mmCIF file of C-alpha atoms and ligand atoms in Angstrom:
data_model
loop_
_atom_site.group_PDB
_atom_site.id
_atom_site.type_symbol
_atom_site.label_atom_id
_atom_site.label_comp_id
_atom_site.label_asym_id
_atom_site.label_seq_id
_atom_site.Cartn_x
_atom_site.Cartn_y
_atom_site.Cartn_z
ATOM 1 C CA MET A 20 -3.365 -11.864 23.896
ATOM 2 C CA SER A 21 -4.383 -8.903 20.764
ATOM 3 C CA LYS A 22 -7.285 -8.160 19.776
ATOM 4 C CA LEU A 23 -7.351 -6.095 16.191
ATOM 5 C CA LEU A 24 -9.162 -5.008 14.609
ATOM 6 C CA VAL A 25 -7.636 -4.054 10.506
ATOM 7 C CA THR A 26 -9.548 -1.842 7.511
ATOM 8 C CA GLY A 27 -9.082 -2.520 4.536
ATOM 9 C CA GLY A 28 -8.081 -6.086 4.522
ATOM 10 C CA ALA A 29 -9.021 -7.503 1.851
ATOM 11 C CA GLY A 30 -7.087 -5.417 -0.332
ATOM 12 C CA PHE A 31 -3.201 -5.620 -1.242
ATOM 13 C CA ILE A 32 -1.005 -4.489 2.329
ATOM 14 C CA GLY A 33 -4.105 -5.255 4.218
ATOM 15 C CA SER A 34 -3.949 -9.185 2.880
ATOM 16 C CA ASN A 35 -0.955 -9.730 3.515
ATOM 17 C CA PHE A 36 -0.561 -8.068 6.179
ATOM 18 C CA ILE A 37 -3.275 -10.852 8.144
ATOM 19 C CA HIS A 38 -1.354 -13.489 7.121
ATOM 20 C CA TYR A 39 1.759 -12.007 8.527
ATOM 21 C CA TRP A 40 0.228 -10.929 11.035
ATOM 22 C CA LEU A 41 -1.724 -14.503 12.433
ATOM 23 C CA ALA A 42 2.168 -16.993 11.752
ATOM 24 C CA GLU A 43 3.009 -13.777 13.698
ATOM 25 C CA HIS A 44 1.238 -14.234 16.892
ATOM 26 C CA PRO A 45 -0.663 -17.560 16.925
ATOM 27 C CA ASP A 46 -2.072 -15.830 20.227
ATOM 28 C CA ASP A 47 -4.131 -12.562 18.438
ATOM 29 C CA GLU A 48 -7.401 -12.440 16.887
ATOM 30 C CA ILE A 49 -7.680 -10.338 13.887
ATOM 31 C CA CYS A 50 -11.389 -9.020 13.068
ATOM 32 C CA ASN A 51 -11.348 -7.148 9.188
ATOM 33 C CA LEU A 52 -13.573 -4.619 8.522
ATOM 34 C CA ASP A 53 -13.938 -4.013 4.434
ATOM 35 C CA ILE A 54 -16.412 -2.970 2.314
ATOM 36 C CA LEU A 55 -14.849 -5.646 -0.201
ATOM 37 C CA THR A 56 -14.625 -2.617 -3.043
ATOM 38 C CA TYR A 57 -12.835 -3.546 -6.996
ATOM 39 C CA ALA A 58 -9.881 -3.957 -4.625
ATOM 40 C CA GLY A 59 -11.158 -5.730 -2.112
ATOM 41 C CA ASN A 60 -11.332 -9.665 -2.919
ATOM 42 C CA LYS A 61 -11.730 -12.628 0.160
ATOM 43 C CA THR A 62 -9.268 -14.759 -2.165
ATOM 44 C CA SER A 63 -6.444 -13.459 -0.354
ATOM 45 C CA LEU A 64 -7.495 -14.646 2.504
ATOM 46 C CA VAL A 65 -9.761 -18.079 1.753
ATOM 47 C CA ASP A 66 -7.051 -20.146 3.493
ATOM 48 C CA ILE A 67 -7.613 -18.478 6.840
ATOM 49 C CA LYS A 68 -11.598 -17.909 5.809
ATOM 50 C CA GLU A 69 -12.187 -20.728 8.715
ATOM 51 C CA ASP A 70 -9.280 -19.751 11.557
ATOM 52 C CA PRO A 71 -11.119 -18.903 14.650
ATOM 53 C CA ARG A 72 -8.775 -16.171 15.349
ATOM 54 C CA TYR A 73 -9.833 -14.586 12.104
ATOM 55 C CA THR A 74 -13.764 -12.806 11.492
ATOM 56 C CA PHE A 75 -14.551 -11.250 8.702
ATOM 57 C CA ILE A 76 -16.618 -8.012 8.692
ATOM 58 C CA GLU A 77 -18.579 -5.893 5.431
ATOM 59 C CA GLY A 78 -19.287 -2.687 5.764
ATOM 60 C CA ASP A 79 -17.946 0.223 5.752
ATOM 61 C CA ILE A 80 -15.674 2.704 7.898
ATOM 62 C CA ARG A 81 -17.253 5.445 7.369
ATOM 63 C CA ASN A 82 -20.510 4.425 9.306
ATOM 64 C CA PRO A 83 -20.339 5.572 12.566
ATOM 65 C CA ASP A 84 -22.574 2.356 13.674
ATOM 66 C CA VAL A 85 -20.346 -0.294 12.627
ATOM 67 C CA VAL A 86 -17.215 0.796 13.428
ATOM 68 C CA ASN A 87 -18.578 1.923 16.785
ATOM 69 C CA ASP A 88 -19.283 -1.634 17.113
ATOM 70 C CA LEU A 89 -16.450 -3.548 16.628
ATOM 71 C CA ILE A 90 -13.890 -0.464 17.771
ATOM 72 C CA LYS A 91 -15.456 -1.929 21.321
ATOM 73 C CA ASP A 92 -13.495 -5.268 21.236
ATOM 74 C CA ALA A 93 -10.081 -3.705 19.640
ATOM 75 C CA ASP A 94 -6.884 -2.947 21.266
ATOM 76 C CA THR A 95 -5.799 -1.734 18.396
ATOM 77 C CA ILE A 96 -7.135 -0.368 14.745
ATOM 78 C CA ILE A 97 -4.397 -0.977 12.302
ATOM 79 C CA HIS A 98 -5.491 1.387 9.602
ATOM 80 C CA PHE A 99 -5.196 0.432 6.140
ATOM 81 C CA ALA A 100 -8.656 0.377 4.655
ATOM 82 C CA ALA A 101 -8.420 3.551 1.705
ATOM 83 C CA GLU A 102 -9.138 3.913 -1.918
ATOM 84 C CA SER A 103 -5.107 3.894 -3.159
ATOM 85 C CA HIS A 104 -5.124 3.780 -6.945
ATOM 86 C CA VAL A 105 -3.649 7.815 -8.071
ATOM 87 C CA ASP A 106 -5.326 6.595 -12.232
ATOM 88 C CA ARG A 107 -8.329 5.875 -10.509
ATOM 89 C CA SER A 108 -7.893 10.011 -8.513
ATOM 90 C CA ILE A 109 -7.854 11.159 -11.014
ATOM 91 C CA LEU A 110 -10.705 10.015 -13.438
ATOM 92 C CA GLY A 111 -12.899 10.076 -9.830
ATOM 93 C CA PRO A 112 -11.641 11.778 -6.679
ATOM 94 C CA GLU A 113 -14.820 11.792 -5.193
ATOM 95 C CA ALA A 114 -14.470 7.914 -3.663
ATOM 96 C CA PHE A 115 -11.059 9.076 -2.051
ATOM 97 C CA ILE A 116 -12.099 11.942 -0.667
ATOM 98 C CA GLU A 117 -15.206 10.281 0.643
ATOM 99 C CA THR A 118 -13.094 6.733 2.737
ATOM 100 C CA ASN A 119 -9.214 8.370 2.603
ATOM 101 C CA ILE A 120 -10.694 11.321 4.129
ATOM 102 C CA LYS A 121 -14.393 10.591 6.006
ATOM 103 C CA GLY A 122 -13.739 7.509 6.969
ATOM 104 C CA THR A 123 -10.737 8.445 9.074
ATOM 105 C CA TYR A 124 -12.813 11.521 10.718
ATOM 106 C CA VAL A 125 -15.592 8.441 11.700
ATOM 107 C CA LEU A 126 -12.355 5.853 12.680
ATOM 108 C CA LEU A 127 -10.874 8.683 14.703
ATOM 109 C CA GLU A 128 -13.915 9.445 16.170
ATOM 110 C CA ALA A 129 -15.070 5.726 17.736
ATOM 111 C CA ALA A 130 -10.851 5.240 18.392
ATOM 112 C CA ARG A 131 -11.552 8.236 20.771
ATOM 113 C CA GLU A 132 -14.807 7.634 22.822
ATOM 114 C CA HIS A 133 -13.333 4.358 23.253
ATOM 115 C CA GLY A 134 -9.733 4.956 24.114
ATOM 116 C CA VAL A 135 -8.145 2.988 21.165
ATOM 117 C CA HIS A 136 -4.914 3.263 19.141
ATOM 118 C CA LEU A 137 -5.092 3.548 16.027
ATOM 119 C CA HIS A 138 -2.377 2.690 13.363
ATOM 120 C CA HIS A 139 -2.253 5.145 10.184
ATOM 121 C CA VAL A 140 -1.035 2.918 7.599
ATOM 122 C CA SER A 141 0.074 6.545 5.036
ATOM 123 C CA THR A 142 1.737 7.280 1.615
ATOM 124 C CA ASP A 143 5.699 8.397 0.780
ATOM 125 C CA GLU A 144 3.655 10.270 -1.900
ATOM 126 C CA VAL A 145 1.982 13.476 0.819
ATOM 127 C CA PHE A 146 5.351 15.177 0.429
ATOM 128 C CA GLY A 147 5.195 15.369 -3.353
ATOM 129 C CA ALA A 148 7.755 15.067 -5.693
ATOM 130 C CA LEU A 149 11.777 14.967 -5.536
ATOM 131 C CA GLU A 150 14.064 16.171 -8.181
ATOM 132 C CA LEU A 151 15.622 13.495 -10.522
ATOM 133 C CA ASN A 152 19.698 12.542 -9.928
ATOM 134 C CA SER A 153 19.098 14.903 -6.573
ATOM 135 C CA LYS A 154 20.897 13.126 -3.643
ATOM 136 C CA GLU A 155 17.714 13.886 -1.725
ATOM 137 C CA LYS A 156 14.906 11.547 0.065
ATOM 138 C CA PHE A 157 11.521 12.342 2.397
ATOM 139 C CA THR A 158 12.706 11.962 5.969
ATOM 140 C CA GLU A 159 9.893 12.059 8.796
ATOM 141 C CA SER A 160 9.683 16.008 9.350
ATOM 142 C CA THR A 161 9.769 16.782 4.983
ATOM 143 C CA PRO A 162 6.516 19.241 4.346
ATOM 144 C CA TYR A 163 4.059 17.908 3.042
ATOM 145 C CA ASP A 164 3.026 18.722 -0.532
ATOM 146 C CA PRO A 165 0.599 16.416 -2.505
ATOM 147 C CA SER A 166 -0.243 16.373 -6.423
ATOM 148 C CA SER A 167 -2.949 14.089 -7.321
ATOM 149 C CA PRO A 168 -7.078 13.751 -5.131
ATOM 150 C CA TYR A 169 -5.416 10.332 -4.303
ATOM 151 C CA SER A 170 -2.420 11.993 -2.467
ATOM 152 C CA ALA A 171 -3.822 15.325 -1.224
ATOM 153 C CA SER A 172 -6.973 12.774 0.474
ATOM 154 C CA LYS A 173 -3.897 11.036 1.951
ATOM 155 C CA ALA A 174 -2.376 14.054 3.699
ATOM 156 C CA SER A 175 -5.671 14.297 5.068
ATOM 157 C CA SER A 176 -5.530 12.386 6.631
ATOM 158 C CA ASP A 177 -2.458 12.449 8.130
ATOM 159 C CA HIS A 178 -3.397 15.704 9.255
ATOM 160 C CA LEU A 179 -6.181 14.589 11.007
ATOM 161 C CA VAL A 180 -4.463 11.764 12.707
ATOM 162 C CA ARG A 181 -2.120 14.364 14.401
ATOM 163 C CA ALA A 182 -4.680 16.527 15.333
ATOM 164 C CA TYR A 183 -6.348 13.327 17.769
ATOM 165 C CA HIS A 184 -2.761 13.221 18.543
ATOM 166 C CA GLU A 185 -2.642 16.502 19.907
ATOM 167 C CA THR A 186 -5.720 17.363 20.755
ATOM 168 C CA PHE A 187 -7.515 14.787 22.831
ATOM 169 C CA GLY A 188 -4.453 12.531 23.382
ATOM 170 C CA LEU A 189 -5.225 9.857 20.886
ATOM 171 C CA PRO A 190 -3.305 7.006 21.247
ATOM 172 C CA ILE A 191 -2.158 6.471 17.622
ATOM 173 C CA SER A 192 1.643 5.944 15.529
ATOM 174 C CA ILE A 193 1.518 6.482 11.206
ATOM 175 C CA THR A 194 3.713 4.934 8.619
ATOM 176 C CA ASN A 195 4.595 6.868 5.720
ATOM 177 C CA CYS A 196 6.204 3.866 2.863
ATOM 178 C CA SER A 197 6.895 4.334 -0.919
ATOM 179 C CA ASN A 198 6.109 1.300 -3.616
ATOM 180 C CA ASN A 199 4.662 -1.835 -2.226
ATOM 181 C CA PHE A 200 5.146 -4.748 -3.859
ATOM 182 C CA GLY A 201 4.305 -8.912 -3.737
ATOM 183 C CA PRO A 202 1.917 -11.099 -4.190
ATOM 184 C CA TYR A 203 -1.591 -10.191 -3.635
ATOM 185 C CA GLN A 204 -1.540 -6.772 -6.324
ATOM 186 C CA HIS A 205 -4.277 -5.680 -8.024
ATOM 187 C CA PRO A 206 -3.553 -6.017 -11.986
ATOM 188 C CA GLU A 207 -3.955 -2.349 -11.386
ATOM 189 C CA LYS A 208 -0.593 -1.216 -10.252
ATOM 190 C CA PHE A 209 2.917 -0.621 -11.764
ATOM 191 C CA VAL A 210 4.430 -4.301 -10.691
ATOM 192 C CA SER A 211 1.504 -6.425 -11.202
ATOM 193 C CA ARG A 212 -0.119 -5.063 -14.467
ATOM 194 C CA MET A 213 4.093 -5.239 -16.081
ATOM 195 C CA ILE A 214 3.687 -8.697 -15.058
ATOM 196 C CA THR A 215 0.226 -10.267 -16.113
ATOM 197 C CA ASN A 216 0.720 -8.136 -19.134
ATOM 198 C CA LEU A 217 3.540 -10.175 -20.651
ATOM 199 C CA ILE A 218 1.917 -13.423 -18.634
ATOM 200 C CA ASP A 219 -0.923 -12.794 -21.395
ATOM 201 C CA GLY A 220 1.661 -11.579 -24.273
ATOM 202 C CA ASP A 221 0.901 -8.097 -24.280
ATOM 203 C CA ASN A 222 3.434 -5.166 -23.641
ATOM 204 C CA VAL A 223 4.981 -3.112 -20.780
ATOM 205 C CA LYS A 224 2.538 0.182 -20.143
ATOM 206 C CA ILE A 225 5.895 2.990 -19.703
ATOM 207 C CA TYR A 226 4.600 6.470 -18.666
ATOM 208 C CA GLY A 227 5.640 8.892 -20.621
ATOM 209 C CA ASP A 228 9.366 8.731 -20.962
ATOM 210 C CA GLY A 229 9.481 6.645 -17.729
ATOM 211 C CA LYS A 230 12.793 8.172 -15.930
ATOM 212 C CA TYR A 231 9.992 8.276 -13.219
ATOM 213 C CA VAL A 232 11.245 7.390 -9.974
ATOM 214 C CA ARG A 233 10.046 5.099 -7.310
ATOM 215 C CA ASP A 234 10.702 3.971 -4.181
ATOM 216 C CA TRP A 235 10.159 0.209 -4.154
ATOM 217 C CA LEU A 236 9.330 -1.944 -0.691
ATOM 218 C CA TYR A 237 8.206 -5.410 -0.439
ATOM 219 C CA VAL A 238 4.434 -5.964 1.158
ATOM 220 C CA ARG A 239 6.431 -8.669 3.982
ATOM 221 C CA ASP A 240 9.100 -5.622 4.274
ATOM 222 C CA HIS A 241 6.081 -3.513 5.159
ATOM 223 C CA CYS A 242 4.500 -5.903 7.668
ATOM 224 C CA ALA A 243 7.388 -6.894 9.718
ATOM 225 C CA ALA A 244 7.481 -2.763 9.708
ATOM 226 C CA ILE A 245 4.275 -2.135 11.141
ATOM 227 C CA ASP A 246 5.033 -4.898 13.404
ATOM 228 C CA LEU A 247 8.145 -3.951 15.185
ATOM 229 C CA ILE A 248 6.539 0.517 15.128
ATOM 230 C CA LEU A 249 3.730 -1.262 17.541
ATOM 231 C CA GLN A 250 5.083 -3.849 19.741
ATOM 232 C CA GLN A 251 8.508 -1.248 20.617
ATOM 233 C CA SER A 252 7.530 2.811 19.340
ATOM 234 C CA LYS A 253 6.369 5.428 21.672
ATOM 235 C CA VAL A 254 3.157 6.171 20.574
ATOM 236 C CA GLY A 255 2.559 9.506 18.884
ATOM 237 C CA GLU A 256 5.660 8.721 16.658
ATOM 238 C CA THR A 257 5.736 8.747 12.647
ATOM 239 C CA TYR A 258 7.999 6.513 10.742
ATOM 240 C CA LEU A 259 9.093 6.721 7.005
ATOM 241 C CA VAL A 260 8.995 3.339 5.276
ATOM 242 C CA GLY A 261 11.344 2.499 2.223
ATOM 243 C CA GLY A 262 13.149 -0.108 0.572
ATOM 244 C CA MET A 263 15.511 1.100 -2.058
ATOM 245 C CA THR A 264 19.074 2.059 -1.809
ATOM 246 C CA LYS A 265 20.062 3.771 -4.932
ATOM 247 C CA ASP A 266 17.514 5.367 -7.569
ATOM 248 C CA VAL A 267 15.966 3.021 -10.109
ATOM 249 C CA ASN A 268 13.403 4.077 -12.506
ATOM 250 C CA ASN A 269 10.565 2.382 -13.969
ATOM 251 C CA LEU A 270 12.160 1.975 -17.097
ATOM 252 C CA GLU A 271 15.003 0.073 -15.763
ATOM 253 C CA VAL A 272 12.436 -1.830 -13.190
ATOM 254 C CA ALA A 273 11.001 -3.375 -16.750
ATOM 255 C CA LYS A 274 14.237 -3.981 -17.818
ATOM 256 C CA MET A 275 14.530 -6.232 -14.810
ATOM 257 C CA LEU A 276 11.626 -8.282 -15.302
ATOM 258 C CA LEU A 277 12.220 -8.232 -18.904
ATOM 259 C CA ASP A 278 14.991 -9.986 -17.799
ATOM 260 C CA TYR A 279 14.280 -12.688 -15.710
ATOM 261 C CA MET A 280 11.107 -13.627 -17.869
ATOM 262 C CA GLU A 281 13.119 -13.681 -20.785
ATOM 263 C CA LEU A 282 11.692 -11.942 -23.075
ATOM 264 C CA GLY A 283 13.267 -8.375 -25.859
ATOM 265 C CA GLU A 284 12.566 -4.724 -24.835
ATOM 266 C CA ASP A 285 10.141 -4.767 -27.432
ATOM 267 C CA ARG A 286 7.336 -5.107 -25.716
ATOM 268 C CA ILE A 287 7.717 -2.154 -23.780
ATOM 269 C CA GLU A 288 5.274 0.282 -25.361
ATOM 270 C CA PHE A 289 5.491 3.731 -23.846
ATOM 271 C CA VAL A 290 1.420 5.767 -23.697
ATOM 272 C CA THR A 291 0.172 8.844 -22.095
ATOM 273 C CA ASP A 292 2.274 10.123 -19.403
ATOM 274 C CA ARG A 293 -0.142 10.353 -16.035
ATOM 275 C CA PRO A 294 -0.866 14.517 -15.454
ATOM 276 C CA GLY A 295 0.504 15.282 -12.644
ATOM 277 C CA HIS A 296 3.022 12.609 -12.475
ATOM 278 C CA ASP A 297 5.343 13.075 -9.510
ATOM 279 C CA ARG A 298 8.906 12.178 -10.582
ATOM 280 C CA ARG A 299 11.093 11.277 -7.579
ATOM 281 C CA TYR A 300 10.233 9.526 -4.802
ATOM 282 C CA ALA A 301 13.440 8.695 -2.198
ATOM 283 C CA VAL A 302 13.027 7.657 1.498
ATOM 284 C CA ASP A 303 15.144 7.937 4.691
ATOM 285 C CA TRP A 304 13.942 5.066 6.177
ATOM 286 C CA SER A 305 17.575 5.979 8.295
ATOM 287 C CA LYS A 306 14.722 6.308 11.758
ATOM 288 C CA LEU A 307 13.492 3.121 11.487
ATOM 289 C CA ASN A 308 16.651 2.161 11.877
ATOM 290 C CA LYS A 309 18.433 3.836 14.098
ATOM 291 C CA ASP A 310 15.022 2.822 16.634
ATOM 292 C CA LEU A 311 13.563 -0.289 16.347
ATOM 293 C CA GLY A 312 16.721 -1.179 13.783
ATOM 294 C CA TRP A 313 13.949 -2.698 10.695
ATOM 295 C CA GLU A 314 15.793 -2.694 7.173
ATOM 296 C CA PRO A 315 14.432 -4.785 4.403
ATOM 297 C CA GLU A 316 14.997 -8.387 4.543
ATOM 298 C CA HIS A 317 16.038 -9.480 0.550
ATOM 299 C CA SER A 318 17.913 -6.568 -2.147
ATOM 300 C CA PHE A 319 14.398 -5.509 -4.312
ATOM 301 C CA LYS A 320 15.318 -8.012 -7.694
ATOM 302 C CA ASP A 321 15.991 -10.918 -4.639
ATOM 303 C CA TRP A 322 11.695 -10.232 -3.883
ATOM 304 C CA LEU A 323 11.225 -9.229 -7.454
ATOM 305 C CA HIS A 324 11.605 -12.446 -8.831
ATOM 306 C CA GLU A 325 9.758 -14.396 -6.149
ATOM 307 C CA THR A 326 7.192 -11.562 -7.479
ATOM 308 C CA VAL A 327 6.966 -12.812 -10.724
ATOM 309 C CA ASP A 328 7.231 -16.146 -10.018
ATOM 310 C CA TRP A 329 3.721 -15.928 -7.585
ATOM 311 C CA TYR A 330 1.728 -14.221 -10.865
ATOM 312 C CA LYS A 331 2.873 -17.114 -13.162
ATOM 313 C CA ALA A 332 1.958 -19.796 -10.217
ATOM 314 C CA ASN A 333 -1.200 -17.884 -9.183
ATOM 315 C CA GLU A 334 -3.129 -16.918 -12.729
ATOM 316 C CA ALA A 335 -6.558 -17.461 -10.599
ATOM 317 C CA TRP A 336 -6.096 -15.844 -7.858
ATOM 318 C CA TRP A 337 -5.645 -12.032 -10.785
ATOM 319 C CA ARG A 338 -7.314 -13.841 -13.253
ATOM 320 C CA PRO A 339 -10.941 -12.328 -13.022
ATOM 321 C CA LEU A 340 -9.980 -8.963 -11.980
ATOM 322 C CA LYS A 341 -7.025 -7.948 -13.934
ATOM 323 C CA GLU A 342 -10.184 -6.813 -16.946
ATOM 324 C CA GLU A 343 -11.224 -4.875 -14.984
ATOM 325 C CA ALA A 344 -8.337 -2.783 -14.300
ATOM 326 C CA GLU A 345 -7.266 -2.643 -17.755
ATOM 327 C CA SER A 346 -11.241 -0.640 -18.920
ATOM 328 C CA THR A 347 -9.919 2.057 -16.207
ATOM 329 C CA TYR A 348 -6.824 2.329 -18.993
ATOM 330 C CA LYS A 349 -8.517 2.403 -21.847
ATOM 331 C CA LYS A 350 -10.004 5.829 -20.699
ATOM 332 C CA THR A 351 -6.956 7.261 -19.735
ATOM 333 C CA GLY A 352 -5.590 6.164 -22.850
ATOM 334 C CA GLN A 353 -3.024 4.136 -21.301
HETATM 335 P P1 NAD B 420 -5.725 -1.515 -1.577
HETATM 336 O O1 NAD B 420 -7.246 -0.461 -2.757
HETATM 337 O O2 NAD B 420 -5.247 -3.063 -2.411
HETATM 338 O O3 NAD B 420 -6.736 -2.534 -1.027
HETATM 339 C C1 NAD B 420 -7.302 -1.088 0.118
HETATM 340 C C2 NAD B 420 -8.508 -2.056 0.939
HETATM 341 O O4 NAD B 420 -9.778 -0.533 1.784
HETATM 342 C C3 NAD B 420 -10.122 -2.737 -0.495
HETATM 343 O O5 NAD B 420 -9.687 -4.603 0.238
HETATM 344 C C4 NAD B 420 -11.864 -2.321 -0.247
HETATM 345 O O6 NAD B 420 -12.456 -3.217 -0.077
HETATM 346 C C5 NAD B 420 -11.158 -1.471 1.385
HETATM 347 N N1 NAD B 420 -11.764 -0.492 0.774
HETATM 348 C C6 NAD B 420 -11.694 0.482 0.245
HETATM 349 N N2 NAD B 420 -13.179 1.965 0.712
HETATM 350 C C7 NAD B 420 -12.854 1.375 2.023
HETATM 351 C C8 NAD B 420 -14.356 1.676 3.110
HETATM 352 N N3 NAD B 420 -15.479 2.664 2.569
HETATM 353 N N4 NAD B 420 -14.752 0.568 4.323
HETATM 354 C C9 NAD B 420 -13.746 -0.347 4.627
HETATM 355 N N5 NAD B 420 -13.280 -0.906 3.174
HETATM 356 C C10 NAD B 420 -12.769 0.505 2.069
HETATM 357 O O7 NAD B 420 -4.888 -0.544 -1.071
HETATM 358 P P2 NAD B 420 -3.217 -1.255 -0.981
HETATM 359 O O8 NAD B 420 -2.699 -1.127 -1.839
HETATM 360 O O9 NAD B 420 -3.329 -2.266 0.078
HETATM 361 O O10 NAD B 420 -3.098 0.669 0.193
HETATM 362 C C11 NAD B 420 -3.616 -0.098 1.590
HETATM 363 C C12 NAD B 420 -2.968 1.672 2.730
HETATM 364 O O11 NAD B 420 -1.758 1.456 1.963
HETATM 365 C C13 NAD B 420 -3.426 2.633 2.413
HETATM 366 O O12 NAD B 420 -4.295 3.439 2.971
HETATM 367 C C14 NAD B 420 -2.559 3.035 0.716
HETATM 368 O O13 NAD B 420 -3.143 4.620 0.955
HETATM 369 C C15 NAD B 420 -1.525 2.769 1.350
HETATM 370 N N6 NAD B 420 -0.518 2.551 0.778
HETATM 371 C C16 NAD B 420 -0.331 1.542 -0.426
HETATM 372 C C17 NAD B 420 0.760 1.774 -0.714
HETATM 373 C C18 NAD B 420 1.809 1.022 -2.075
HETATM 374 O O14 NAD B 420 2.166 1.030 -2.589
HETATM 375 N N7 NAD B 420 0.525 -0.554 -2.028
HETATM 376 C C19 NAD B 420 2.357 2.802 -1.084
HETATM 377 C C20 NAD B 420 2.285 3.469 0.525
HETATM 378 C C21 NAD B 420 1.195 3.524 1.280
HETATM 379 O O1 DAU B 421 4.689 5.284 -3.135
HETATM 380 C C1 DAU B 421 3.446 4.935 -2.405
HETATM 381 C C2 DAU B 421 2.112 4.722 -3.471
HETATM 382 O O2 DAU B 421 2.610 3.643 -4.555
HETATM 383 C C3 DAU B 421 0.280 4.452 -2.590
HETATM 384 O O3 DAU B 421 0.427 5.376 -1.716
HETATM 385 C C4 DAU B 421 -0.128 4.186 -3.516
HETATM 386 O O4 DAU B 421 -2.061 3.654 -2.865
HETATM 387 C C5 DAU B 421 0.591 3.312 -4.845
HETATM 388 O O5 DAU B 421 -0.629 3.460 -6.326
HETATM 389 C C6 DAU B 421 1.598 4.026 -5.738
HETATM 390 O O6 DAU B 421 1.504 4.903 -6.418
HETATM 391 P P1 DAU B 421 2.032 5.301 -7.587
HETATM 392 O O7 DAU B 421 1.800 6.170 -8.694
HETATM 393 O O8 DAU B 421 3.746 5.974 -7.680
HETATM 394 O O9 DAU B 421 2.212 3.541 -8.509
HETATM 395 P P2 DAU B 421 1.995 2.775 -9.416
HETATM 396 O O10 DAU B 421 1.991 1.402 -9.655
HETATM 397 O O11 DAU B 421 -0.217 3.635 -9.993
HETATM 398 O O12 DAU B 421 2.393 3.597 -10.267
HETATM 399 C C7 DAU B 421 3.953 3.302 -10.598
HETATM 400 C C8 DAU B 421 4.997 3.891 -11.604
HETATM 401 O O13 DAU B 421 4.740 3.154 -12.241
HETATM 402 C C9 DAU B 421 4.722 5.504 -11.587
HETATM 403 O O14 DAU B 421 5.736 6.421 -11.774
HETATM 404 C C10 DAU B 421 3.581 4.833 -12.603
HETATM 405 C C11 DAU B 421 4.400 4.312 -13.909
HETATM 406 N N1 DAU B 421 3.408 3.751 -14.328
HETATM 407 C C12 DAU B 421 1.923 2.949 -13.837
HETATM 408 C C13 DAU B 421 1.254 2.126 -14.345
HETATM 409 C C14 DAU B 421 0.690 1.571 -13.993
HETATM 410 C C15 DAU B 421 3.870 3.508 -15.377
HETATM 411 O O15 DAU B 421 4.590 3.676 -16.436
HETATM 412 N N2 DAU B 421 3.217 2.140 -15.887
HETATM 413 C C16 DAU B 421 1.742 1.572 -15.948
HETATM 414 O O16 DAU B 421 1.659 1.105 -16.360
#
């Protein structure tokens, strides 16, 4: 039996990970430390509220007393907690510096003191942008070149995690994954925003010319990748996790959704572009495939359809978040 300390487990990927883990590892226990920002949502975990294997602690990863107390009982930390939205980092970078850099530092210090393995969940955005229409993909050796306050803060946290491994011998692992989508994603993000806008009779909002490319990864595939790495990888490794085998731009994703939801292309609306908008991300996940045999379970299209169905069936989950999500876009004109 293992005891996991999950940070940010009330967020999108963290809550999917907790569901995934308890189903796949029924003898394990999970403590979820989450401060419940606008992105944290206890209703995502309401079904396991009474599960004796699960504990929720409302608290801040920047608080060393809280963190030290919880780490004492943990075998592994899975660190999801972060400010995660690029547009919000443009409106106000400070929270990103605080949580993503300082919070990670506090966790590293506590992990070092107690000799606990820390798995750091990071992003492909640390590598900056690739050229449109090129064949190039990010690999584990691509140099860091972040563009936004969000990605710069995640890059800093990655460097800190590696430095604690090199300098203090802390057992760590890192995943840099691409754009996740799936159930329980806050309706501020591209796919979840488009689906909920369309359900509400609103348009999909496309930044700039829409010819921006992301590498879409279904959240459950991401959870399975972290599981494999925790079970089988050597300590100190970094793995890239992505989903797509060919480029699909934002406009094409919007059209796939409209097609599945039987709506016309007149529902596409072009809006102000994001400053510093990275043109293209593409992830080469062959190291993870070669070392541990990981690959995405289904096609992007299948997962996208499943995600539309989930949002249609779970309006009670996203409805209370929708107004707050759109208030950010009132400030950016998007
Ligand atoms: P999210 O914004 O949905 O959730 C973040 C969670 O962290 C929330 O529950 C929030 O309350 C919690 N949190 C924030 N500050 C905290 C603090 N100081 N102390 C404790 N808890 C705090 O994020 P997500 O999309 O689930 O992303 C999870 C992780 O994965 C992040 O580190 C993000 O950078 C990384 N990531 C996300 C994606 C993606 O596509 N969503 C892709 C690559 C990497
Ligand atoms: O690549 C991994 C990253 O993916 C994660 O590290 C971040 O936490 C996560 O938020 C995500 O960042 P992006 O900025 O790529 O995701 P977002 O959903 O905000 O936007 C995806 C693309 O869609 C991007 O090109 C901007 C565009 N977009 C976004 C929104 C919300 C639109 O065109 N319209 C929209 O309404």
